[in-house]
């Protein structure tokens, strides 16, 4: 998977590309409009992360260029502007997703994976971790080939853990993933416990292991036992 | 009142006053002239009669115009004029006459002479005068009416169009103001002034908008850099103390970013950057949010009761309606008790959300103020945003507490029919 990251803040560029490289993506970087334009006209990418506000041009123009080049790349806009107008405008111009800064790397990872699944780049709709599998087409969860009934939130949580294996994920990141940042819960994340307990109980009842490890009571990590 | 109506009305008043004054003075002047003429005629006549008596000793008598009699009194009197009324035998009506009477001496004989001349009746005079002048006035008015109608069609049409254009103009619509040119200097001057004014306002508006957006951008970017790096630090093998410190720092930064976004949202609402382009049915959003937040209710074991009597429809920006309901819901969940309750009542002109919660000292007056909070974990901006959204969308919101804490949204009075 080849990803082009277009972002004018070098520090952001570095931390994002380091993360994505660790996640086995091939990353190319562009820190201005000109470089991005050149790369886009020469190479093919699977995913493009696009910052709209660039010092020497508007990212939306690059979006138009991607459309003109008939590129198959999926585009995720990463913008500091939490503006619905920009969001709608960007999506109208062919972007697949829109993320507002600041976001978490685990969330970015989840969005990229979702985009890949939607685009069916690898045609793989079954994610498996030992005895647990998730079918992303039918949105069903199987433990030892037996289908479990999960609520939508529980499904979303488990999928998020699957995608961010071996990563420490904070309660806040989980809450944000579930609620898309549109509810102010004042640091009250009790509901995360409820969801996690439900997930653990359901998997355990079906004879599966609990791979969700709690870290110092403040974070979680989905990992081998 | 329309400009033309005003002009026409002024015209009418002016012409009526003029008519009365002109008729009045014309009447007085004409009356005076006619009377003067009659007197002169009568005096002339008297001289002629005197001459006739002297030459031919004839006493002419034509009733009621001339009456000459030999008089027994031997004195000469000066002529006296007076007005008298005589019944007209033929037409059986009264007629006004000016009478000249005097006693004269001709060859040692004394004669009394009464000469009368019918005066022009003042009633007739007034009728004729007002009649003529009214016809004149009416024709002027009719002509003025058609002329102004014609002017309206040509001259005022462009003006009306421009007026409409200005009425519909909005900075948020992103469409420049285009005023029609006319061949009237004053209108062109007005267009120029309006154009300059809107251009100036538009630049100010845009720079303000740009500033608030740039401020957001500038703050969010460094925050992102810190947060992403801290997230990576968290992935290392940390001891509990360091782990907690990193996490607390991340949460504090996240709060800073939320605070920044909330303040920018408030500014944008106050600057009216959200266009109320749709009629939003609150019931739909409430139903959706209830579904969305159901797991949050479950966690605290909150009982939710929806009483949707009728559609509460408001012309409002969709995003703002979402934020409004979102904030009220999250407020009701956040400050609720375990095993608490939430009641939502929606009718045609009311949206009411009540929830159980701890006692607080907040009142309707201060609960919506920025940074007023009942709970140290929140910013106290959620309800300030709610209040702002209501204010910019002709809605009233009130807080009251009894057993439950209630927020009540109604349309502003002037919106009610």
Coordinates of C-alpha atoms in Angstrom, one line a residue, chain A residues 9 11-12 15-16 22 53 80-81 83-84 100-106 153 167-168 170 172 176 179 181-186 188 190-191 194-195 215-216 218, chain B residues 213 216-217 220-221 224-225 227-229 231-232 234-235 238-240 243-244 247 250-251 254 257 261 268 289 292-293 295-296 299-300 319 326 330 333-334 377:
Chain A
X9 CA 3.9 21.0 9.1
X11 CA 6.7 17.7 12.5
X12 CA 3.2 16.3 11.7
X15 CA 5.1 11.6 13.2
X16 CA 2.4 10.4 10.8
X22 CA 5.5 0.9 11.2
X53 CA -4.3 24.6 3.9
X80 CA -7.5 22.0 11.1
X81 CA -10.8 23.5 10.1
X83 CA -16.0 23.5 9.2
X84 CA -19.0 21.6 7.7
X100 CA -10.2 17.3 11.9
X101 CA -7.0 18.0 13.7
X102 CA -6.1 17.0 16.3
X103 CA -6.8 13.4 15.7
X104 CA -5.2 10.2 17.1
X105 CA -3.0 7.9 15.1
X106 CA -5.2 5.0 16.1
X153 CA -21.0 0.1 19.4
X167 CA -1.2 -0.4 20.4
X168 CA -2.0 1.3 23.7
X170 CA -6.7 5.5 25.7
X172 CA -10.6 9.0 25.3
X176 CA -13.9 9.7 20.4
X179 CA -19.0 9.3 19.4
X181 CA -16.2 13.9 19.2
X182 CA -19.8 15.3 19.2
X183 CA -20.6 14.8 22.8
X184 CA -19.0 16.5 25.7
X185 CA -18.8 13.8 28.4
X186 CA -16.6 15.7 30.9
X188 CA -16.9 10.5 32.2
X190 CA -18.0 4.8 32.4
X191 CA -19.8 3.7 29.4
X194 CA -19.8 -1.2 30.1
X195 CA -19.1 -1.9 26.5
X215 CA -3.0 -0.8 31.2
X216 CA -2.7 0.9 34.6
X218 CA -6.3 4.1 32.0
Chain B
X213 CA -10.5 30.2 11.0
X216 CA -8.2 27.8 14.9
X217 CA -5.8 26.4 12.4
X220 CA -4.8 23.1 16.4
X221 CA -1.6 22.4 14.4
X224 CA -1.8 18.0 17.0
X225 CA 2.0 17.7 16.9
X227 CA -0.7 15.0 20.9
X228 CA 0.5 12.7 18.1
X229 CA 4.0 12.5 19.7
X231 CA 0.4 9.1 21.6
X232 CA 3.6 7.5 20.3
X234 CA 2.5 6.1 25.2
X235 CA 3.3 3.1 23.0
X238 CA 6.4 3.1 30.5
X239 CA 6.1 2.7 34.2
X240 CA 2.8 3.6 35.7
X243 CA 2.2 6.6 31.7
X244 CA -0.3 8.5 33.9
X247 CA -2.1 10.5 29.6
X250 CA -2.8 14.3 26.5
X251 CA -6.2 14.8 28.1
X254 CA -7.4 17.6 24.2
X257 CA -8.3 21.9 21.8
X261 CA -13.0 24.8 19.0
X268 CA -19.0 31.9 14.2
X289 CA -29.9 11.2 19.3
X292 CA -27.3 7.2 19.4
X293 CA -26.9 7.8 23.1
X295 CA -25.7 3.0 25.5
X296 CA -24.8 6.1 27.5
X299 CA -24.4 3.0 31.7
X300 CA -26.0 5.3 34.2
X319 CA -25.4 21.7 11.9
X326 CA -26.4 17.4 21.3
X330 CA -25.0 15.7 26.8
X333 CA -26.5 12.9 30.7
X334 CA -23.4 14.5 32.2
X377 CA -14.9 18.9 34.6

